[in-house]
DNA sequence: TCGTAGTTTGTAAACGTTTACTGTTCTTAA
DNA sequence: TTAAGAACAGTAAACGTTTACAAACTACGA
């Protein structure tokens, strides 16, 4: 009789297995598994012996073995542009919490602001057993779309909402939100409105906001005034953009900044230039980060229901995995938060 | 001969396995594995056939099977108080990026601001094959410490640095940083300094800062003036604390706020009360979030090298896992960023 | 032509689980 | 006392990999 070949692997991790528990409790591994997973199916006395043995050695069933057998990992991964950004991290945080509450776990990976090459970055997530993928923003990588379709990997686009998208989207509509904001300014009497945007390259949020602004201007028969500004992390140089606008379009009475940080830096520069906000120039930001209320003057912005979006995205994905309910799109409302940085336009000549 | 019992499992995920590739290429699964993992060990012709077959069906080796066999998951998990907080998310982001660059993947879980009951929350991370655990702040859960020691699970405390800690710590020293800051104010001539802190319950950062402040006051033979303020997410109500201090200790010439958001809210209230910053009252924050420079007056704070800390923590853990190098502690320097919110004290009567 | 060494491929075991099936023991009614 | 059925426990297969070992083939020198 050939003695069994031994292929012992040096264990990195000294963790008791179900075999250790079985031996300690004097039962088979099947009984251990049942005692822990469906306690009713094993006699009280044995069950207690098993539980005692398991507790005494801090036994935790290894999810890797479990995942292999069950063909379920309970892992849902998220890709987002940048984690160190209050806009996104609020949503990501809500996702992670919702996952945890429902027995799932999530990988988080940053994608940068370019969604065209997602597949390669998502690969490792998929390899590691990701059952569902939540991606912030519009997904521009055809390979990823094809892969997910071919292999039935549920894919959800979160944060931004799109009227027509290749995959279900859960989020808010940047186009609509910007329209709301600009129309509010119109209602107040502003007719000369300029926009300062961050780079719109690969950034669906800026793209939608710009498109909304252009559309409104077109409807009014005006030439849109848009300046771009470099944004680095949480800093933006809105100052230079402000100077360009003031020089080339001094008739401007309201300035729509596509991110709060842009508005903040514009405010600093305005103060330096002696431009009174809001008396001479009304100013708005976007995404109502908490600091917006603390600036002087406090900043008018669009509030985004980040937490709701995150929870909804995670819940939708979980429901899909567990009940097969189809992944649907969902649009969340934004709200214009009117603060002191906006007033009626100054009297123009 | 008994026909093999079939225990087919309904596959959730339609992903090709190594068997599919083997069949398509007309080789054994061992050859597929070798062709993909150590290409030199298989004949060119076969290798190409295998690679072609694998590519044609988007084959990715399943990390679950791989992890089970290799006894390595390459997963390093992080627990941090709150993800939607620029302080922490900057560090977490650096960790995730470093992990990814080195072939690892990371779970992220929030712990809230209480580190006494970590074990239960960490359980799922451990079950899922976490090879190393990075936890923000001081670890107060003895069960977790015991478990990690008993089962050789590498544990690292990041963000805060502690002179003497049960586990290796990588971060900055809140005690020292606060001393630096207060001593700088002293050097400028301030002798009546008050502190506004967030809750110190289960929060080692606030605790260290308060301790430093008490120590300095003790050395000067002064009674420390400390007010606490409620902090909710990124908002703080420093206003009430400011009023209490101005009422009970009108001689105060400098105010040390233990978080930037506290300082921001204090600034707002000071303006309302007509207290000039910095002419009447100097003001400091902590952790140099980007907005600090944009406020008016710009805020003096302590800059924390978040990204360096995150990268160092991730790298240390990876090195430990791969080379067995012992996990060591490391202290990063902070820097006082002097801005306009601080000036010499007003002339006192 | 043969033996030998080197190269390449296949077979099967192992990683830690869950669970279908089978076998054993216990209970209960005739 | 015995048969039948219920309740419980154990055996073994399976999930997708990697890899030790064995087997087969190749090249080459004598």
XYZ file of C-alpha atoms (C1' of nucleotides) in Angstrom:
758
model
C 0.000 0.000 0.000
C 1.551 3.251 -1.074
C 1.813 5.633 1.755
C 0.081 8.914 0.978
C 2.300 11.476 -0.607
C 2.741 14.384 1.669
C 2.673 17.851 0.206
C 2.793 19.780 3.405
C 2.646 23.497 2.889
C 4.388 25.715 5.313
C 1.546 27.445 7.018
C 1.967 31.172 7.250
C -1.034 31.463 9.421
C -1.472 29.370 12.478
C -5.216 29.124 12.582
C -7.165 26.142 13.799
C -9.203 24.374 11.140
C -12.384 22.439 11.302
C -10.285 19.290 11.664
C -8.710 20.576 14.850
C -12.103 21.315 16.312
C -13.380 17.905 15.236
C -10.485 16.145 16.872
C -10.815 18.115 20.079
C -14.524 17.439 20.281
C -14.148 13.826 19.206
C -16.530 14.114 16.268
C -16.295 14.267 12.498
C -15.749 17.489 10.615
C -19.237 17.200 9.189
C -20.655 17.374 12.663
C -18.587 20.415 13.480
C -19.812 22.145 10.379
C -23.396 21.313 11.204
C -23.076 22.207 14.856
C -21.897 25.651 13.906
C -24.020 26.324 10.848
C -27.290 24.559 11.538
C -27.266 23.821 15.262
C -30.699 22.213 15.237
C -29.476 19.276 13.260
C -27.126 18.025 15.927
C -27.821 16.546 19.339
C -27.531 19.020 22.193
C -24.719 17.246 23.955
C -22.513 17.018 20.891
C -23.328 20.520 19.869
C -22.153 21.854 23.176
C -18.978 19.851 23.006
C -18.269 21.216 19.563
C -19.014 24.800 20.487
C -16.837 24.523 23.563
C -13.969 23.103 21.562
C -14.361 25.782 18.911
C -14.449 28.569 21.445
C -11.502 27.269 23.358
C -9.306 27.584 20.311
C -10.815 30.751 18.823
C -11.987 28.802 15.822
C -13.285 30.829 12.915
C -14.364 29.073 9.771
C -12.043 30.060 6.985
C -13.924 32.059 4.405
C -11.593 30.913 1.697
C -12.532 27.277 2.096
C -16.120 28.268 2.584
C -16.114 30.445 -0.506
C -14.600 27.709 -2.603
C -17.188 25.205 -1.558
C -20.180 27.504 -1.570
C -19.162 29.381 -4.666
C -20.021 32.582 -2.871
C -17.508 35.052 -1.525
C -19.856 37.755 -0.312
C -17.450 40.348 -1.587
C -18.622 43.462 -3.388
C -15.938 45.812 -4.634
C -15.969 49.517 -5.266
C -13.848 51.594 -7.601
C -13.850 55.323 -7.088
C -11.773 58.181 -8.422
C -10.141 59.210 -5.180
C -10.642 58.086 -1.642
C -9.226 61.207 -0.034
C -12.059 63.329 -1.294
C -15.022 64.149 0.908
C -17.400 63.822 -2.025
C -16.524 60.267 -2.766
C -15.473 59.007 0.608
C -18.887 59.813 2.031
C -20.475 57.558 -0.550
C -17.810 54.893 -0.188
C -18.240 54.948 3.548
C -21.957 54.362 3.269
C -21.340 51.501 0.891
C -18.859 49.819 3.204
C -21.140 50.174 6.178
C -24.115 48.776 4.356
C -22.083 45.850 3.133
C -20.857 45.086 6.601
C -24.340 45.250 8.069
C -25.466 42.667 5.575
C -22.663 40.200 6.028
C -20.649 41.329 3.049
C -17.184 42.723 2.772
C -15.775 45.115 0.244
C -12.567 45.898 -1.516
C -11.997 49.528 -2.292
C -9.783 50.655 -5.087
C -9.091 54.056 -6.524
C -9.291 54.559 -10.243
C -8.060 58.086 -10.667
C -10.188 60.360 -12.766
C -9.977 58.316 -15.904
C -12.518 55.565 -16.418
C -11.274 54.457 -19.824
C -8.839 51.867 -18.595
C -10.749 50.324 -15.798
C -10.536 46.704 -16.804
C -6.934 46.179 -15.882
C -7.425 47.743 -12.507
C -10.598 45.797 -11.902
C -8.933 42.516 -12.779
C -7.500 41.867 -9.388
C -10.821 42.630 -7.773
C -12.518 40.119 -10.018
C -9.851 37.480 -9.484
C -10.312 37.807 -5.771
C -13.886 36.760 -6.038
C -15.747 40.022 -6.376
C -19.391 39.133 -6.842
C -20.508 42.605 -7.760
C -18.743 45.733 -8.918
C -19.755 49.274 -8.040
C -18.004 51.897 -10.076
C -18.229 55.631 -9.568
C -19.090 57.576 -12.642
C -19.642 56.690 -16.232
C -17.920 53.526 -17.376
C -16.019 54.120 -20.567
C -14.087 50.895 -20.820
C -15.712 48.626 -23.370
C -13.600 45.667 -22.304
C -14.965 45.879 -18.814
C -18.512 46.153 -20.071
C -18.004 43.179 -22.346
C -16.401 41.109 -19.645
C -19.139 41.749 -17.149
C -21.822 40.949 -19.642
C -20.109 37.788 -20.835
C -19.434 36.463 -17.368
C -22.528 37.735 -15.666
C -20.678 39.913 -13.214
C -23.158 42.470 -11.890
C -21.996 45.977 -12.601
C -23.402 49.165 -11.173
C -22.467 52.734 -11.882
C -22.874 54.871 -8.807
C -22.587 58.505 -7.804
C -23.622 60.082 -11.083
C -26.976 59.299 -12.591
C -27.354 59.076 -16.343
C -30.568 59.137 -18.240
C -29.273 56.627 -20.726
C -26.422 54.424 -19.671
C -25.107 51.024 -20.637
C -25.424 49.812 -17.058
C -27.765 50.640 -14.214
C -26.840 53.874 -12.462
C -27.668 55.058 -8.979
C -26.895 58.632 -8.133
C -27.782 62.204 -8.790
C -28.109 63.991 -12.089
C -25.375 66.542 -12.549
C -27.073 68.010 -15.574
C -30.337 68.613 -13.795
C -28.648 69.889 -10.667
C -26.704 72.472 -12.594
C -29.812 73.575 -14.445
C -31.585 74.007 -11.150
C -28.774 76.089 -9.785
C -28.430 78.331 -12.803
C -32.166 78.768 -13.105
C -32.289 79.829 -9.499
C -29.736 82.523 -10.299
C -31.839 83.591 -13.269
C -34.899 83.869 -11.128
C -32.971 86.176 -8.847
C -32.311 88.398 -11.827
C -28.853 87.328 -12.947
C -28.430 87.274 -16.683
C -24.668 87.368 -16.995
C -23.486 84.143 -15.464
C -20.084 82.568 -15.925
C -18.832 79.119 -15.017
C -15.521 77.900 -13.686
C -15.006 74.201 -14.137
C -12.340 71.709 -13.257
C -10.939 69.588 -16.036
C -13.669 67.686 -17.815
C -11.338 65.103 -19.260
C -12.748 61.699 -18.382
C -14.866 63.372 -15.750
C -18.536 62.833 -16.394
C -19.531 65.144 -13.565
C -17.842 68.192 -15.011
C -19.023 67.207 -18.475
C -22.666 67.103 -17.446
C -22.418 70.396 -15.611
C -20.805 72.079 -18.567
C -23.372 70.629 -20.930
C -26.188 71.962 -18.774
C -24.597 75.376 -18.723
C -24.115 75.416 -22.465
C -27.693 74.306 -23.037
C -29.094 77.062 -20.863
C -26.959 79.637 -22.575
C -28.066 78.353 -25.945
C -31.690 78.628 -24.914
C -31.075 82.220 -23.936
C -29.128 82.903 -27.077
C -26.002 83.753 -25.141
C -22.424 82.797 -25.668
C -21.419 80.643 -22.674
C -18.545 81.987 -20.602
C -16.589 79.044 -19.232
C -13.148 79.075 -17.740
C -11.210 75.992 -16.740
C -8.998 75.732 -13.767
C -6.456 73.278 -12.594
C -7.511 71.253 -9.604
C -5.051 69.358 -7.570
C -6.418 67.250 -4.781
C -8.474 69.483 -2.596
C -6.871 72.660 -3.841
C -7.928 74.621 -6.816
C -6.601 77.736 -8.405
C -9.797 79.535 -9.121
C -8.062 82.878 -8.697
C -6.575 83.027 -12.151
C -9.867 81.998 -13.714
C -11.642 84.731 -11.778
C -9.202 87.346 -13.058
C -9.678 86.179 -16.639
C -13.419 86.422 -16.308
C -13.357 89.819 -14.650
C -11.085 91.088 -17.381
C -12.864 89.642 -20.396
C -16.408 89.672 -19.067
C -16.702 92.409 -16.472
C -20.466 92.380 -16.914
C -20.628 89.027 -15.090
C -22.803 89.183 -11.991
C -22.801 85.547 -10.919
C -20.200 82.868 -10.984
C -20.989 79.161 -10.916
C -18.062 77.105 -9.661
C -18.216 73.429 -10.384
C -16.720 72.429 -7.088
C -16.730 73.936 -3.643
C -12.969 74.137 -3.498
C -12.977 76.212 -6.650
C -15.456 78.570 -5.065
C -13.363 78.794 -1.930
C -10.272 79.779 -3.824
C -12.278 82.247 -5.887
C -13.547 83.794 -2.699
C -10.023 84.304 -1.442
C -8.980 85.960 -4.668
C -12.115 88.104 -4.808
C -11.328 89.417 -1.384
C -7.810 90.215 -2.489
C -9.093 92.048 -5.544
C -11.670 93.933 -3.533
C -14.602 92.324 -5.311
C -17.475 92.109 -2.848
C -19.289 88.797 -2.585
C -22.213 88.753 -2.976
C -22.779 92.508 -3.488
C -20.763 92.690 -6.673
C -20.595 89.058 -7.581
C -22.709 86.119 -6.538
C -20.892 82.848 -6.096
C -21.952 79.204 -5.978
C -20.173 75.915 -5.369
C -21.203 72.341 -5.862
C -21.558 69.357 -3.544
C -22.384 70.741 -0.163
C -19.312 69.874 1.850
C -19.605 70.850 5.460
C -17.123 73.684 5.265
C -19.304 75.545 2.800
C -21.453 76.816 5.637
C -18.474 78.075 7.600
C -16.912 80.337 5.020
C -17.548 84.037 5.062
C -19.814 84.628 3.337
C -21.308 81.182 3.613
C -21.438 79.456 0.262
C -24.475 78.568 -1.796
C -24.114 75.041 -3.112
C -25.901 71.972 -4.354
C -26.331 69.367 -1.667
C -25.779 65.798 -2.762
C -27.332 62.961 -0.739
C -24.095 61.012 -0.580
C -25.025 58.630 2.150
C -28.361 57.758 0.591
C -26.678 57.064 -2.703
C -24.076 54.816 -1.121
C -26.607 52.842 0.864
C -28.903 52.480 -2.102
C -26.115 51.247 -4.333
C -24.925 48.662 -1.834
C -28.434 47.502 -1.071
C -29.345 47.177 -4.707
C -26.294 45.070 -5.362
C -26.938 42.849 -2.374
C -30.579 42.389 -3.308
C -29.552 41.489 -6.809
C -27.096 38.877 -5.589
C -29.470 37.348 -3.108
C -32.837 37.472 -4.778
C -31.898 37.922 -8.378
C -33.877 41.153 -8.442
C -32.714 43.037 -11.506
C -30.374 45.929 -10.896
C -32.306 49.085 -11.606
C -31.323 52.697 -12.001
C -32.346 55.250 -9.468
C -32.105 58.994 -9.449
C -31.703 60.937 -6.233
C -32.778 64.527 -5.907
C -30.285 67.245 -5.160
C -31.122 70.440 -3.390
C -29.864 73.956 -3.877
C -28.751 75.308 -0.520
C -29.128 79.057 -0.714
C -26.589 80.862 1.472
C -25.121 84.295 1.767
C -22.742 84.116 -1.178
C -25.671 84.683 -3.495
C -27.749 87.857 -3.735
C -29.672 89.783 -6.357
C -27.424 91.185 -9.052
C -25.913 94.623 -8.586
C -27.538 97.388 -10.554
C -25.883 97.328 -13.975
C -25.395 100.365 -16.125
C -18.136 0.140 -9.637
C -20.036 2.914 -7.950
C -20.583 5.813 -10.198
C -19.230 9.007 -8.632
C -21.765 10.892 -6.615
C -22.493 14.203 -8.130
C -22.809 17.191 -5.890
C -23.130 19.839 -8.506
C -23.372 23.299 -7.107
C -25.373 25.886 -8.912
C -22.748 28.283 -10.096
C -23.563 31.909 -9.427
C -20.633 33.041 -11.413
C -20.015 31.878 -14.900
C -16.279 32.040 -15.005
C -14.053 29.677 -16.894
C -11.820 27.514 -14.719
C -8.446 26.044 -15.328
C -10.195 22.879 -16.474
C -11.948 24.749 -19.244
C -8.674 26.154 -20.452
C -7.036 22.744 -20.236
C -9.745 21.149 -22.285
C -9.663 23.872 -24.910
C -5.905 23.640 -25.218
C -5.870 19.852 -25.077
C -3.513 19.648 -22.123
C -3.708 18.853 -18.434
C -4.570 21.439 -15.835
C -1.044 21.195 -14.462
C 0.295 22.358 -17.765
C -2.093 25.266 -17.850
C -1.019 26.307 -14.400
C 2.621 26.082 -15.359
C 2.159 27.814 -18.674
C 0.634 30.777 -16.928
C 2.717 30.900 -13.758
C 6.159 29.727 -14.838
C 6.156 29.924 -18.600
C 9.747 28.720 -18.953
C 8.871 25.289 -17.766
C 6.610 24.481 -20.684
C 7.423 23.991 -24.318
C 6.849 27.015 -26.498
C 4.215 25.447 -28.689
C 2.098 24.238 -25.819
C 2.551 27.461 -23.940
C 1.178 29.439 -26.843
C -1.748 27.112 -27.213
C -2.551 27.505 -23.552
C -2.217 31.259 -23.553
C -4.379 31.532 -26.623
C -7.062 29.372 -25.074
C -6.921 31.326 -21.824
C -7.168 34.650 -23.595
C -9.981 33.569 -25.801
C -12.159 32.873 -22.798
C -10.963 35.724 -20.565
C -9.564 33.230 -18.121
C -8.440 34.619 -14.775
C -7.165 32.254 -12.155
C -9.543 32.255 -9.242
C -7.860 33.748 -6.216
C -10.031 31.719 -3.929
C -8.705 28.415 -5.179
C -5.265 29.880 -5.368
C -5.442 31.194 -1.824
C -6.623 27.885 -0.511
C -3.800 25.991 -2.082
C -1.081 28.548 -1.468
C -2.240 29.481 1.979
C -1.738 33.089 1.031
C -4.507 35.537 0.302
C -2.472 38.705 -0.160
C -5.109 40.611 1.685
C -4.262 43.287 4.228
C -7.169 44.941 5.980
C -7.539 48.346 7.514
C -9.834 49.519 10.274
C -10.238 53.225 10.699
C -12.593 55.435 12.686
C -14.364 57.059 9.795
C -13.819 56.925 6.100
C -15.566 60.188 5.317
C -12.974 62.212 7.122
C -10.162 63.872 5.226
C -7.711 63.086 8.014
C -8.180 59.394 7.813
C -9.140 58.910 4.228
C -5.850 60.412 3.084
C -3.980 57.768 5.044
C -6.350 55.007 3.982
C -5.989 56.042 0.391
C -2.206 55.820 0.559
C -2.497 52.398 2.138
C -4.805 51.093 -0.565
C -2.617 52.421 -3.317
C 0.506 50.939 -1.869
C -1.172 47.591 -1.438
C -2.351 47.600 -5.013
C 1.081 48.502 -6.346
C 2.505 45.508 -4.565
C -0.015 42.940 -5.642
C -2.099 43.055 -2.516
C -5.691 43.954 -1.937
C -7.308 45.479 1.087
C -10.569 45.428 2.928
C -11.525 48.678 4.592
C -13.805 48.805 7.546
C -14.849 51.649 9.802
C -14.637 51.208 13.526
C -16.226 54.370 14.814
C -14.334 56.282 17.428
C -14.256 53.487 19.951
C -11.428 51.002 19.791
C -12.473 48.921 22.780
C -14.642 46.484 20.924
C -12.635 45.912 17.844
C -12.440 42.157 17.901
C -15.993 41.509 16.853
C -15.707 43.912 13.986
C -12.363 42.522 12.946
C -13.653 38.971 12.950
C -15.053 39.034 9.497
C -11.866 40.537 8.154
C -9.874 37.733 9.731
C -12.251 35.051 8.524
C -11.875 36.334 5.013
C -8.205 35.646 5.073
C -6.696 38.904 6.219
C -2.968 38.332 6.498
C -2.233 41.568 8.267
C -4.315 44.086 10.134
C -3.703 47.820 10.188
C -5.700 49.655 12.798
C -5.889 53.399 13.242
C -5.170 54.595 16.738
C -4.464 52.906 19.989
C -5.828 49.376 20.272
C -7.724 48.942 23.481
C -9.278 45.561 22.898
C -7.398 42.922 24.818
C -9.193 40.118 23.016
C -7.900 41.337 19.709
C -4.385 41.665 21.031
C -4.534 38.182 22.497
C -5.953 36.693 19.360
C -3.338 38.225 17.115
C -0.550 37.125 19.373
C -1.901 33.593 19.710
C -2.489 33.127 16.006
C 0.430 35.108 14.730
C -1.678 37.618 12.883
C 0.493 40.688 12.262
C -1.045 43.756 13.815
C -0.012 47.326 13.246
C -1.317 50.488 14.819
C -1.178 53.359 12.393
C -1.879 57.067 12.324
C -0.986 57.885 15.919
C 2.460 57.112 17.221
C 2.911 55.997 20.815
C 6.144 55.922 22.693
C 5.178 52.749 24.442
C 2.569 50.583 22.837
C 1.632 46.933 22.885
C 2.017 46.680 19.139
C 4.212 48.458 16.621
C 2.902 51.915 15.719
C 3.544 54.012 12.664
C 2.397 57.582 12.745
C 2.896 60.964 14.298
C 3.063 61.862 17.954
C 0.061 63.896 18.991
C 1.618 64.721 22.321
C 4.773 66.128 20.809
C 2.912 67.962 18.080
C 0.720 69.748 20.584
C 3.713 70.664 22.712
C 5.379 72.125 19.644
C 2.318 74.145 18.820
C 1.775 75.501 22.313
C 5.450 76.259 22.780
C 5.396 78.213 19.549
C 2.580 80.327 20.985
C 4.586 80.806 24.144
C 7.564 81.955 22.203
C 5.361 84.547 20.563
C 4.511 85.846 24.015
C 1.203 84.138 24.771
C 0.863 83.117 28.384
C -2.895 82.678 28.634
C -3.732 79.859 26.311
C -6.947 77.848 26.324
C -7.798 74.631 24.531
C -10.990 73.434 22.884
C -11.087 69.702 22.369
C -13.448 67.238 20.858
C -14.587 64.352 22.988
C -11.620 62.365 24.255
C -13.626 59.260 24.959
C -11.874 56.371 23.261
C -9.976 58.885 21.165
C -6.254 58.604 21.695
C -5.569 61.647 19.579
C -7.562 64.033 21.713
C -6.230 62.336 24.820
C -2.622 62.909 23.854
C -3.254 66.498 22.908
C -5.010 67.187 26.176
C -2.256 65.486 28.126
C 0.367 67.607 26.415
C -1.609 70.730 27.208
C -2.031 69.754 30.855
C 1.649 68.953 31.172
C 2.715 72.298 29.803
C 0.328 74.116 32.097
C 1.604 72.117 35.045
C 5.168 73.055 34.168
C 4.147 76.696 34.121
C 2.182 76.343 37.333
C -1.043 77.298 35.614
C -4.489 75.837 35.832
C -5.283 74.439 32.367
C -8.318 75.929 30.665
C -9.950 73.238 28.555
C -13.408 73.247 27.062
C -14.993 70.332 25.303
C -17.207 70.605 22.329
C -19.482 68.264 20.535
C -18.266 67.189 17.136
C -20.512 65.625 14.634
C -18.961 64.479 11.424
C -17.188 67.414 9.950
C -19.122 69.969 11.903
C -18.251 71.189 15.316
C -19.918 73.625 17.640
C -16.920 75.518 18.838
C -19.041 78.650 19.246
C -20.486 77.734 22.619
C -17.070 76.717 23.898
C -15.642 80.036 22.754
C -18.334 81.941 24.628
C -17.665 79.978 27.804
C -13.983 80.707 27.572
C -14.454 84.398 26.868
C -16.798 84.669 29.793
C -14.808 82.713 32.370
C -11.312 83.474 31.149
C -11.366 86.810 29.346
C -7.606 87.073 29.808
C -7.123 84.326 27.177
C -5.035 85.519 24.242
C -4.642 82.279 22.272
C -6.940 79.398 21.601
C -5.750 75.960 20.607
C -8.441 73.977 18.819
C -7.856 70.274 18.581
C -9.288 69.991 15.126
C -9.507 72.306 12.195
C -13.261 72.114 12.056
C -13.449 73.311 15.634
C -11.263 76.268 14.737
C -13.436 77.030 11.723
C -16.579 77.147 13.786
C -14.829 79.215 16.424
C -13.799 81.670 13.757
C -17.358 82.072 12.621
C -18.548 82.736 16.158
C -15.658 85.096 16.879
C -16.644 87.181 13.899
C -20.208 87.250 15.126
C -19.085 88.368 18.578
C -16.763 90.970 17.158
C -13.643 89.302 18.472
C -10.801 90.055 16.088
C -8.649 87.140 14.991
C -5.705 87.323 15.406
C -5.569 90.842 16.868
C -7.534 90.014 19.972
C -7.305 86.263 19.922
C -4.885 83.942 18.172
C -6.332 80.721 16.889
C -4.880 77.363 15.857
C -6.273 74.163 14.404
C -4.839 70.724 13.976
C -4.198 68.485 10.981
C -3.580 70.748 8.068
C -6.560 70.083 5.888
C -6.437 71.989 2.666
C -9.215 74.371 3.530
C -7.208 75.782 6.426
C -5.260 77.956 4.032
C -8.404 79.329 2.410
C -10.175 80.677 5.455
C -9.959 84.318 6.356
C -7.727 84.702 8.214
C -5.861 81.625 7.083
C -5.512 79.125 9.880
C -2.350 78.090 11.686
C -2.300 74.326 12.052
C -0.152 71.270 12.493
C 0.529 69.486 9.225
C 0.400 65.717 9.352
C 2.227 63.682 6.688
C -0.770 61.483 5.990
C 0.379 59.985 2.769
C 3.811 59.106 4.091
C 2.260 57.434 7.078
C -0.102 55.386 4.965
C 2.594 54.254 2.574
C 4.963 53.403 5.383
C 2.354 51.358 7.201
C 1.416 49.376 4.106
C 5.025 48.828 3.129
C 6.016 47.693 6.583
C 3.226 45.169 6.632
C 4.054 43.849 3.196
C 7.747 43.563 4.035
C 6.876 41.709 7.182
C 4.701 39.249 5.310
C 7.190 38.664 2.556
C 10.557 38.724 4.255
C 9.620 38.130 7.840
C 11.223 41.441 8.748
C 9.903 42.363 12.174
C 7.264 45.053 12.277
C 8.878 48.119 13.770
C 7.492 51.388 15.036
C 8.184 54.605 13.254
C 7.537 58.175 14.185
C 6.874 60.820 11.562
C 7.530 64.487 12.175
C 4.753 67.005 12.107
C 5.187 70.618 11.220
C 3.560 73.730 12.587
C 2.247 75.770 9.695
C 2.183 79.346 10.839
C -0.540 81.366 9.158
C -2.391 84.585 9.720
C -4.706 83.382 12.492
C -1.811 83.661 14.923
C -0.093 86.874 15.996
C 1.657 88.293 19.062
C -0.695 88.702 21.993
C -2.586 91.946 22.387
C -1.245 94.292 24.995
C -2.866 93.222 28.261
C -3.622 95.554 31.109
C 21.909 0.412 -30.524
C 21.556 1.446 -26.067
C 21.867 3.906 -21.733
C 21.690 8.152 -19.471
C 20.602 12.615 -18.423
C 17.661 16.315 -19.258
C 13.294 18.154 -20.455
C 8.510 18.173 -20.587
C 3.970 16.474 -19.365
C 0.494 14.177 -16.616
C -1.458 12.240 -12.203
C -3.004 12.930 -7.947
C -2.894 15.039 -3.426
C -3.715 18.853 -0.685
C -5.590 23.385 1.001
C -10.641 24.108 4.421
C -15.108 23.930 3.761
C -20.231 22.079 2.974
C -23.470 18.622 2.086
C -25.608 14.413 -0.378
C -25.799 10.060 0.816
C -25.322 6.168 3.804
C -25.120 3.936 7.988
C -26.064 3.714 12.772
C -28.649 4.374 16.862
C -32.809 5.533 19.248
C -37.816 5.635 19.860
C -42.132 3.867 19.518
C -45.943 1.040 18.373
C -47.613 -3.476 17.451
C -39.654 -8.723 21.252
C -39.468 -6.839 16.956
C -40.133 -3.834 12.956
C -40.431 0.625 11.227
C -39.430 5.091 11.210
C -37.058 9.139 12.948
C -33.062 11.327 14.355
C -28.491 11.821 14.162
C -23.462 11.163 12.761
C -19.950 9.863 9.574
C -17.870 9.190 4.828
C -16.542 11.087 0.879
C -16.960 14.211 -2.956
C -16.567 18.663 -4.625
C -15.194 23.635 -5.154
C -10.253 25.741 -8.227
C -5.786 25.867 -7.559
C -0.494 24.430 -7.161
C 3.063 21.213 -7.092
C 5.659 16.784 -5.672
C 6.355 12.943 -7.947
C 6.188 9.725 -11.695
C 6.130 8.834 -16.365
C 7.225 9.730 -20.966
C 9.770 11.627 -24.335
C 14.175 13.774 -26.411
C 18.951 14.333 -27.284
C 23.320 12.743 -27.141
C 27.526 10.190 -26.442
C 29.630 5.724 -26.391
